[in-house]
Coordinates of C-alpha atoms in Angstrom, one line a residue:
M1 CA -132.1 -49.0 209.8
R2 CA -132.4 -45.4 208.1
K3 CA -136.2 -45.6 208.5
C4 CA -136.3 -47.3 212.2
R5 CA -133.7 -43.6 213.5
K6 CA -135.8 -41.2 211.7
F7 CA -138.9 -43.1 213.7
I8 CA -136.9 -43.1 217.2
L9 CA -135.9 -39.6 216.4
A10 CA -139.5 -38.2 215.9
A11 CA -140.9 -40.0 219.1
V12 CA -138.1 -38.8 221.4
V13 CA -139.2 -35.6 220.1
L14 CA -142.9 -35.9 220.6
Y15 CA -141.9 -36.9 223.8
L16 CA -140.3 -33.3 224.9
L17 CA -142.5 -31.5 223.6
L18 CA -146.1 -33.9 224.6
G19 CA -145.0 -35.0 227.8
V20 CA -145.2 -38.4 229.4
D21 CA -148.2 -39.4 228.3
S22 CA -147.9 -39.8 224.8
M23 CA -144.8 -42.2 225.7
I24 CA -147.1 -45.1 225.0
C25 CA -147.9 -48.1 223.6
D26 CA -147.7 -47.1 220.0
A27 CA -143.9 -47.0 220.2
R28 CA -142.2 -49.5 218.0
Y29 CA -138.5 -50.8 217.7
I30 CA -136.7 -53.3 215.8
I31 CA -133.2 -54.1 217.7
P32 CA -130.8 -57.1 217.4
S33 CA -130.3 -58.9 220.9
K34 CA -128.2 -62.1 220.8
E35 CA -128.7 -62.2 217.4
Q36 CA -132.2 -62.1 217.3
L37 CA -134.7 -59.4 215.6
L38 CA -137.0 -58.4 218.8
T39 CA -140.1 -55.8 218.5
Y40 CA -141.7 -54.5 221.3
E41 CA -143.8 -51.8 222.6
I42 CA -143.8 -49.8 226.0
N43 CA -146.3 -50.0 228.0
E44 CA -147.8 -47.1 230.3
N45 CA -145.9 -48.5 233.4
G46 CA -142.6 -47.7 230.9
E47 CA -142.6 -51.5 231.1
A48 CA -141.3 -53.9 227.0
V49 CA -143.9 -56.1 226.0
I50 CA -142.8 -58.5 223.1
T51 CA -144.9 -57.5 220.2
G52 CA -143.2 -60.1 218.1
G53 CA -140.2 -60.7 216.2
E54 CA -137.3 -63.4 214.7
P55 CA -135.9 -66.7 216.6
Y56 CA -131.8 -66.6 215.8
D57 CA -131.2 -70.3 214.7
G58 CA -134.6 -71.8 215.3
K59 CA -134.5 -70.6 219.4
L60 CA -135.5 -67.6 220.8
V61 CA -135.3 -66.0 223.9
I62 CA -137.9 -63.4 225.6
P63 CA -134.7 -61.2 228.2
E64 CA -136.1 -59.6 231.2
T65 CA -134.7 -56.8 230.1
I66 CA -134.1 -54.5 226.3
D67 CA -132.9 -51.4 225.6
G68 CA -133.1 -50.6 229.3
Y69 CA -136.6 -51.7 229.5
H70 CA -137.8 -54.4 232.2
V71 CA -139.7 -56.6 229.4
V72 CA -142.9 -57.0 231.5
G73 CA -144.9 -59.5 229.9
I74 CA -145.5 -61.4 226.0
A75 CA -148.3 -59.6 223.5
D76 CA -151.2 -61.7 222.5
R77 CA -150.3 -64.1 219.4
A78 CA -147.2 -62.8 219.1
F79 CA -145.9 -66.0 217.8
A80 CA -149.1 -67.9 216.9
Y81 CA -148.7 -69.6 213.9
R82 CA -144.5 -70.0 214.0
Q83 CA -142.5 -72.9 212.7
D84 CA -139.9 -71.3 212.4
I85 CA -139.0 -70.9 216.8
H86 CA -137.4 -74.7 217.6
D87 CA -136.2 -73.5 221.5
L88 CA -138.4 -71.4 223.4
T89 CA -137.1 -68.9 227.0
I90 CA -138.5 -66.8 229.2
D91 CA -135.9 -65.3 231.1
A92 CA -136.6 -64.3 235.6
G93 CA -139.1 -61.5 236.2
V94 CA -141.6 -61.9 232.1
R95 CA -144.9 -61.7 235.1
Y96 CA -146.9 -63.4 232.2
I97 CA -147.7 -64.5 228.6
G98 CA -150.5 -63.4 226.6
A99 CA -153.7 -64.9 224.9
Y100 CA -152.0 -67.6 222.0
A101 CA -148.8 -65.8 222.3
F102 CA -147.5 -68.8 220.6
A103 CA -150.8 -71.2 220.0
G104 CA -149.4 -73.3 216.9
C105 CA -146.2 -73.5 216.9
R106 CA -146.1 -77.2 216.2
K107 CA -142.4 -77.5 216.0
M108 CA -141.3 -76.4 219.6
N109 CA -139.8 -78.1 221.8
T110 CA -140.6 -78.0 225.6
P111 CA -140.1 -74.6 226.8
S112 CA -138.2 -72.9 229.2
L113 CA -140.4 -70.9 231.6
R114 CA -138.1 -69.5 234.1
E115 CA -139.2 -68.1 238.0
G116 CA -141.0 -64.7 238.1
L117 CA -143.6 -66.3 235.1
Q118 CA -147.1 -65.5 237.2
A119 CA -149.7 -66.0 234.4
I120 CA -150.1 -67.9 230.9
G121 CA -153.0 -66.5 229.0
E122 CA -156.2 -68.4 227.0
G123 CA -154.8 -71.2 224.9
A124 CA -150.9 -69.7 224.9
F125 CA -149.1 -72.7 224.4
R126 CA -152.3 -74.6 222.1
D127 CA -152.0 -77.2 219.8
N128 CA -147.9 -77.8 219.7
L129 CA -146.2 -80.9 220.4
F130 CA -143.8 -80.2 222.8
T131 CA -141.3 -82.8 221.1
G132 CA -138.1 -82.2 223.9
R133 CA -138.2 -84.1 227.3
I134 CA -137.8 -82.7 230.3
T135 CA -134.7 -85.4 232.0
W136 CA -133.9 -83.6 235.6
K137 CA -134.8 -81.0 238.1
G138 CA -132.8 -78.5 236.7
D139 CA -134.9 -78.6 233.8
V140 CA -137.6 -75.7 234.5
F141 CA -141.1 -76.0 232.9
L142 CA -143.7 -74.6 235.5
P143 CA -142.2 -72.9 237.6
D144 CA -143.5 -72.4 241.3
S145 CA -144.2 -68.4 240.9
I146 CA -147.1 -69.1 238.6
L147 CA -150.3 -67.3 240.4
S148 CA -152.6 -68.3 237.2
I149 CA -152.7 -70.7 234.3
D150 CA -156.1 -69.4 231.5
K151 CA -158.3 -71.7 229.2
E152 CA -156.7 -74.0 226.9
A153 CA -153.8 -72.7 227.6
F154 CA -151.8 -76.6 226.9
A155 CA -154.6 -78.2 225.0
C156 CA -154.3 -80.9 222.2
C157 CA -150.3 -80.7 223.0
S158 CA -150.4 -83.9 222.0
K159 CA -147.1 -84.7 223.2
L160 CA -147.6 -83.0 226.9
A161 CA -146.6 -85.8 229.0
Y162 CA -144.8 -84.7 232.2
I163 CA -145.5 -81.4 234.6
E164 CA -145.5 -80.3 238.0
L165 CA -148.2 -78.0 239.2
P166 CA -147.4 -75.0 240.2
P167 CA -148.4 -75.2 244.5
Y168 CA -150.6 -72.0 244.0
A169 CA -151.4 -71.9 240.8
D170 CA -155.5 -71.0 239.4
I171 CA -155.7 -73.4 236.7
A172 CA -158.6 -73.6 235.0
S173 CA -160.6 -76.9 234.4
D174 CA -159.5 -77.6 230.3
A175 CA -155.9 -75.9 230.5
F176 CA -154.0 -79.8 229.9
K177 CA -157.3 -80.7 228.0
D178 CA -156.3 -83.0 225.2
T179 CA -152.8 -83.8 226.6
P180 CA -151.5 -87.2 227.6
W181 CA -150.6 -85.8 230.4
Q182 CA -153.9 -85.3 231.5
E183 CA -155.8 -88.4 229.4
A184 CA -152.8 -90.4 232.0
R185 CA -154.3 -88.6 235.4
D186 CA -157.5 -89.2 234.2
E187 CA -156.9 -93.1 233.9
V188 CA -157.4 -93.3 238.0
F189 CA -157.5 -89.9 239.0
Q190 CA -159.9 -87.2 237.3
I191 CA -158.6 -84.0 237.8
R192 CA -159.5 -80.6 236.8
G193 CA -158.2 -77.5 237.4
S194 CA -156.7 -78.5 240.9
S195 CA -159.5 -80.7 242.1
L196 CA -159.6 -83.9 242.6
E197 CA -162.7 -84.9 241.0
Y198 CA -162.9 -88.5 240.6
I199 CA -160.8 -92.1 241.5
N200 CA -161.2 -94.2 239.1
N201 CA -160.8 -98.1 238.8
N202 CA -157.5 -97.9 241.8
T203 CA -156.1 -101.1 243.5
D204 CA -152.4 -99.9 244.4
P205 CA -152.9 -100.3 248.4
V206 CA -151.0 -97.2 248.6
L207 CA -152.9 -94.0 247.5
I208 CA -150.8 -91.6 246.4
I209 CA -153.6 -88.2 245.8
P210 CA -151.1 -86.4 243.5
Y211 CA -149.3 -83.1 243.3
G212 CA -151.1 -79.4 242.8
V213 CA -154.4 -81.2 243.6
T214 CA -155.8 -78.5 246.6
E215 CA -159.2 -80.1 246.8
L216 CA -161.7 -83.2 247.1
A217 CA -164.3 -82.8 245.2
S218 CA -167.5 -83.8 248.1
G219 CA -168.4 -87.3 247.7
D220 CA -172.4 -86.6 245.5
W221 CA -174.1 -89.5 247.6
M222 CA -177.2 -88.2 246.3
S223 CA -176.4 -88.8 242.6
G224 CA -174.7 -92.1 243.3
R225 CA -171.5 -90.4 242.0
P226 CA -169.0 -90.3 245.1
I227 CA -165.1 -89.6 244.7
M228 CA -163.9 -93.1 244.9
D229 CA -165.9 -96.2 242.4
E230 CA -166.5 -99.5 243.3
V231 CA -163.2 -100.6 242.7
S232 CA -161.6 -97.8 244.9
Q233 CA -164.4 -98.1 247.4
E234 CA -163.4 -102.3 248.1
T235 CA -159.7 -101.6 247.8
V236 CA -157.8 -102.4 251.3
Y237 CA -155.4 -99.2 251.5
E238 CA -152.1 -99.5 253.7
E239 CA -152.2 -95.1 253.6
I240 CA -154.0 -92.6 251.2
I241 CA -150.9 -89.8 251.2
F242 CA -152.1 -86.2 250.6
P243 CA -149.6 -83.5 249.3
D244 CA -148.7 -80.4 250.9
T245 CA -150.8 -78.3 248.5
I246 CA -154.4 -80.0 249.5
V247 CA -155.9 -77.2 251.8
K248 CA -159.5 -78.5 251.2
L249 CA -161.8 -81.7 251.7
G250 CA -165.3 -81.8 250.9
D251 CA -168.1 -83.6 252.6
S252 CA -167.8 -86.9 252.0
C253 CA -164.8 -86.9 250.4
L254 CA -163.6 -90.2 250.8
G255 CA -166.9 -91.9 252.3
S256 CA -166.8 -96.0 253.3
V257 CA -163.3 -96.1 253.1
T258 CA -160.9 -99.5 254.2
I259 CA -158.0 -97.8 255.1
K260 CA -155.0 -98.6 258.1
R261 CA -153.5 -95.2 257.9
I262 CA -154.7 -91.6 257.1
E263 CA -152.8 -88.0 257.9
I264 CA -154.5 -85.2 257.1
P265 CA -151.9 -82.0 257.1
G266 CA -151.9 -79.1 258.2
G267 CA -153.2 -77.3 255.1
V268 CA -157.0 -78.4 255.7
K269 CA -158.5 -75.8 258.6
Y270 CA -161.2 -77.0 258.5
I271 CA -162.4 -80.7 258.5
P272 CA -165.9 -81.4 256.7
F273 CA -168.9 -83.7 257.1
G274 CA -167.8 -87.2 257.1
I275 CA -165.0 -87.2 254.9
L276 CA -164.2 -90.7 255.9
E277 CA -168.1 -91.6 256.8
Y278 CA -168.9 -95.0 257.3
G279 CA -165.1 -96.3 256.8
E280 CA -162.8 -98.7 258.7
V281 CA -160.0 -96.1 260.0
S282 CA -156.9 -97.9 262.3
E283 CA -155.2 -94.5 262.5
L284 CA -155.9 -91.4 262.0
V285 CA -153.9 -88.3 262.5
L286 CA -154.5 -84.6 262.1
S287 CA -151.6 -82.2 261.5
E288 CA -150.9 -78.9 263.5
G289 CA -152.6 -76.6 261.4
T290 CA -156.0 -78.0 262.1
E291 CA -158.8 -75.5 263.5
T292 CA -162.1 -76.8 262.9
I293 CA -163.6 -80.2 263.4
G294 CA -166.9 -79.4 261.8
E295 CA -170.1 -81.0 262.1
G296 CA -170.1 -84.8 261.6
A297 CA -166.7 -84.6 260.6
F298 CA -166.1 -88.5 261.4
V299 CA -169.3 -89.8 261.2
G300 CA -170.0 -93.5 261.6
I301 CA -166.1 -94.3 261.5
G302 CA -165.1 -98.3 262.3
R303 CA -162.0 -99.6 263.6
L304 CA -160.7 -96.4 264.8
E305 CA -159.8 -96.7 269.0
T306 CA -158.1 -93.8 269.6
I307 CA -157.1 -90.7 268.4
Q308 CA -155.2 -87.7 268.9
I309 CA -156.7 -83.6 268.2
P310 CA -153.2 -81.1 267.7
D311 CA -153.0 -78.3 270.3
S312 CA -154.3 -75.4 266.5
V313 CA -157.7 -77.0 267.0
R314 CA -160.1 -74.0 268.6
V315 CA -163.5 -75.5 268.2
I316 CA -165.3 -79.1 267.9
E317 CA -168.9 -78.7 266.6
D318 CA -171.7 -80.8 267.0
Q319 CA -171.6 -84.8 266.3
A320 CA -168.3 -84.6 265.2
F321 CA -166.9 -88.3 266.1
V322 CA -170.7 -89.6 266.7
E323 CA -171.3 -93.4 266.2
C324 CA -167.2 -94.5 266.0
R325 CA -168.4 -97.0 267.3
D326 CA -164.4 -98.0 268.4
L327 CA -163.2 -95.3 270.0
R328 CA -162.2 -96.0 273.1
R329 CA -160.0 -92.3 274.3
I330 CA -159.5 -88.9 272.9
T331 CA -157.3 -85.9 274.7
I332 CA -159.2 -82.7 273.6
P333 CA -156.3 -80.2 274.2
G334 CA -156.8 -77.1 276.2
T335 CA -157.5 -75.0 273.2
V336 CA -160.1 -76.0 272.7
E337 CA -162.5 -73.6 273.5
K338 CA -166.1 -74.6 271.8
M339 CA -166.6 -78.5 272.1
E340 CA -170.2 -77.7 271.1
G341 CA -173.2 -81.2 271.5
N342 CA -173.5 -84.6 270.3
A343 CA -169.2 -85.2 269.9
F344 CA -169.2 -89.1 271.3
T345 CA -173.2 -89.7 270.9
G346 CA -173.5 -93.7 269.4
C347 CA -169.6 -94.0 270.6
E348 CA -170.6 -96.6 272.8
S349 CA -166.7 -98.4 272.7
L350 CA -165.7 -94.7 274.5
T351 CA -164.3 -94.9 278.3
E352 CA -162.6 -91.8 278.5
V353 CA -162.4 -88.6 277.5
I354 CA -158.9 -86.3 278.2
Y355 CA -159.7 -82.8 278.7
E356 CA -156.7 -80.1 279.0
E357 CA -156.5 -77.3 281.1
G358 CA -158.1 -74.6 278.6
I359 CA -160.9 -75.4 277.2
Q360 CA -164.3 -73.6 279.0
E361 CA -167.6 -74.7 277.7
I362 CA -168.1 -78.4 277.2
D363 CA -171.5 -79.9 276.6
V364 CA -171.9 -83.5 278.0
G365 CA -174.8 -84.3 275.9
S366 CA -171.9 -86.0 273.9
Y367 CA -171.8 -89.0 275.8
E368 CA -175.0 -90.7 275.2
F369 CA -175.0 -94.4 274.4
T370 CA -171.3 -93.8 275.7
Q371 CA -169.5 -96.5 278.0
I372 CA -167.6 -93.2 279.4
E373 CA -167.4 -94.4 283.4
R374 CA -165.6 -91.3 284.9
I375 CA -165.5 -86.9 283.2
Q376 CA -163.1 -84.9 285.1
F377 CA -163.5 -81.1 283.4
P378 CA -160.3 -79.1 284.2
E379 CA -160.2 -76.1 286.6
S380 CA -161.1 -73.7 283.3
T381 CA -164.0 -75.0 282.7
V382 CA -166.9 -72.4 283.5
S383 CA -169.7 -73.4 281.6
I384 CA -171.2 -77.0 280.8
C385 CA -174.6 -77.1 279.1
G386 CA -177.0 -80.5 278.6
Y387 CA -177.6 -83.6 280.6
L388 CA -176.2 -86.7 281.9
S389 CA -178.6 -88.8 280.0
R390 CA -178.2 -92.3 278.2
T391 CA -175.1 -92.1 280.7
Q392 CA -175.7 -95.5 282.8
S393 CA -172.3 -96.8 282.4
L394 CA -170.9 -93.6 284.5
E395 CA -169.8 -94.0 287.7
R396 CA -167.5 -90.9 288.9
I397 CA -167.5 -86.5 287.4
Y398 CA -165.7 -84.3 288.9
I399 CA -166.6 -80.4 288.4
P400 CA -164.7 -77.6 289.0
A401 CA -165.6 -74.9 291.4
G402 CA -165.1 -72.5 288.5
A403 CA -168.3 -74.3 287.0
V404 CA -170.9 -71.9 287.6
D405 CA -173.1 -72.5 284.9
L406 CA -174.2 -75.8 284.5
E407 CA -177.8 -76.7 284.5
D408 CA -180.2 -77.3 287.1
D409 CA -181.6 -80.7 286.4
I410 CA -178.2 -81.7 284.7
F411 CA -178.7 -85.0 287.2
A412 CA -182.5 -85.1 287.1
I413 CA -182.7 -87.8 284.2
R414 CA -180.3 -90.2 285.7
V415 CA -181.9 -89.9 288.9
K416 CA -184.4 -92.9 287.5
F417 CA -181.2 -94.6 287.5
K418 CA -180.5 -95.3 291.2
E419 CA -179.1 -98.4 290.8
A420 CA -175.9 -96.9 289.3
P421 CA -175.7 -93.6 291.5
I422 CA -173.1 -91.3 290.2
T423 CA -170.5 -90.0 292.4
V424 CA -169.9 -86.3 292.5
Y425 CA -165.8 -84.8 292.9
G426 CA -165.6 -81.1 293.4
Q427 CA -165.3 -77.8 295.9
K428 CA -167.4 -77.7 299.5
G429 CA -170.0 -75.0 298.1
S430 CA -170.0 -75.2 294.6
R431 CA -172.0 -75.5 292.3
A432 CA -171.5 -79.0 291.7
E433 CA -172.6 -79.6 295.2
E434 CA -175.4 -77.8 295.1
L435 CA -176.9 -80.0 292.2
A436 CA -175.8 -83.4 293.4
V437 CA -177.3 -82.9 297.1
Q438 CA -180.5 -82.0 294.6
S439 CA -180.3 -84.9 292.7
G440 CA -179.9 -87.4 295.9
Y441 CA -176.2 -88.3 294.6
K442 CA -172.9 -89.0 296.7
F443 CA -171.2 -85.7 297.5
V444 CA -166.9 -86.0 297.1
E445 CA -165.6 -82.5 298.4
V446 CA -162.2 -82.7 297.0
E447 CA -159.2 -80.1 296.4
S448 CA -158.9 -78.2 293.7
G449 CA -157.5 -79.5 290.9
D450 CA -156.8 -82.8 292.5
E451 CA -157.6 -85.8 290.1
M452 CA -160.4 -88.4 290.9
P453 CA -159.5 -91.3 292.9

């Protein structure tokens, strides 16, 4: 210890003579801490980085502070291939574990990693056995504070079978390569990083997507490799349950599925093309938080008779519900700022669309090849684009006085169908009356906001 004291004294003298910038990472100390020896260095921010040391009775604790310094991390390869470390605890506040810091410590039990840890480096625990078992929720393995797990961080940990992924982490695709945990997930779910790539041979009628998955990959129909294999597609599901961590769905990700109920979590802001395309769905629930129903989002779904769109939705894109052959009724909330064309084209059973106050722009081309009989646009409507062609079932339509932006020939094509004339309801002197008279249809004056008979 005499040499160590001399070194410390020399370092202090240098600090006084040269200033703060000279007191950088080369300063090294050995101190007794909890009956163990640790070495550390001071980084340019005045924080301690553990560089090595000796456990006590097989136990190694990386403390939150050491000699008054905040411990920020563990250096690369600091304890690599040490067989004398059996139990590891990393206290709260330690932010990172360096590359290969504990690689090859094959006698180490499952470590205790506390909240505050943010990054686990490349190969940090590679080729460990992790013989200890987690038996209750208080035994924290991967805390929620982790934001990054680098490549092969836990690769080849041959007994690592239990993991709960932190919800916000960016996880390398091979972080858990060749572990029992990854292999078990791959029996049904092929998950790389936080993306579900494939569902294999599933016959469970309740399909629970694992916690920690943030994305379902796109179903690649062109290459013949959709997410769900043939066995999974042929299974009739009672329900598919998504974890709260899911934020992104890929195009055609659950195409051709047969299911009674599915709820899309609010973390999914954008519903992409064909997530359930040409499948059979009895009940579809969109949660608050969804903002855009994308182009062709629900194309070709059978059995779906009604759907409630949450108030969080702002845009419904082109062909959103195209060819939903059993869809009968739908309510469009007033929060929708724009509803693009052909949204309901080919919904051959559709008889009622309810628009709530607030929506301003609507494309009536959405009603082609439907059974819609009446349309009542809300008073908030200012623009109605498209043409009421191929809507032979339409009998009554209410157009408010505020809807001044209408196509001149919105009814022109329907003139051909004189055997099925439309009655137009609206206010006297309005654009609606002008176009009704021009097209030869009956116009009925009503007060603003009145329901059609």
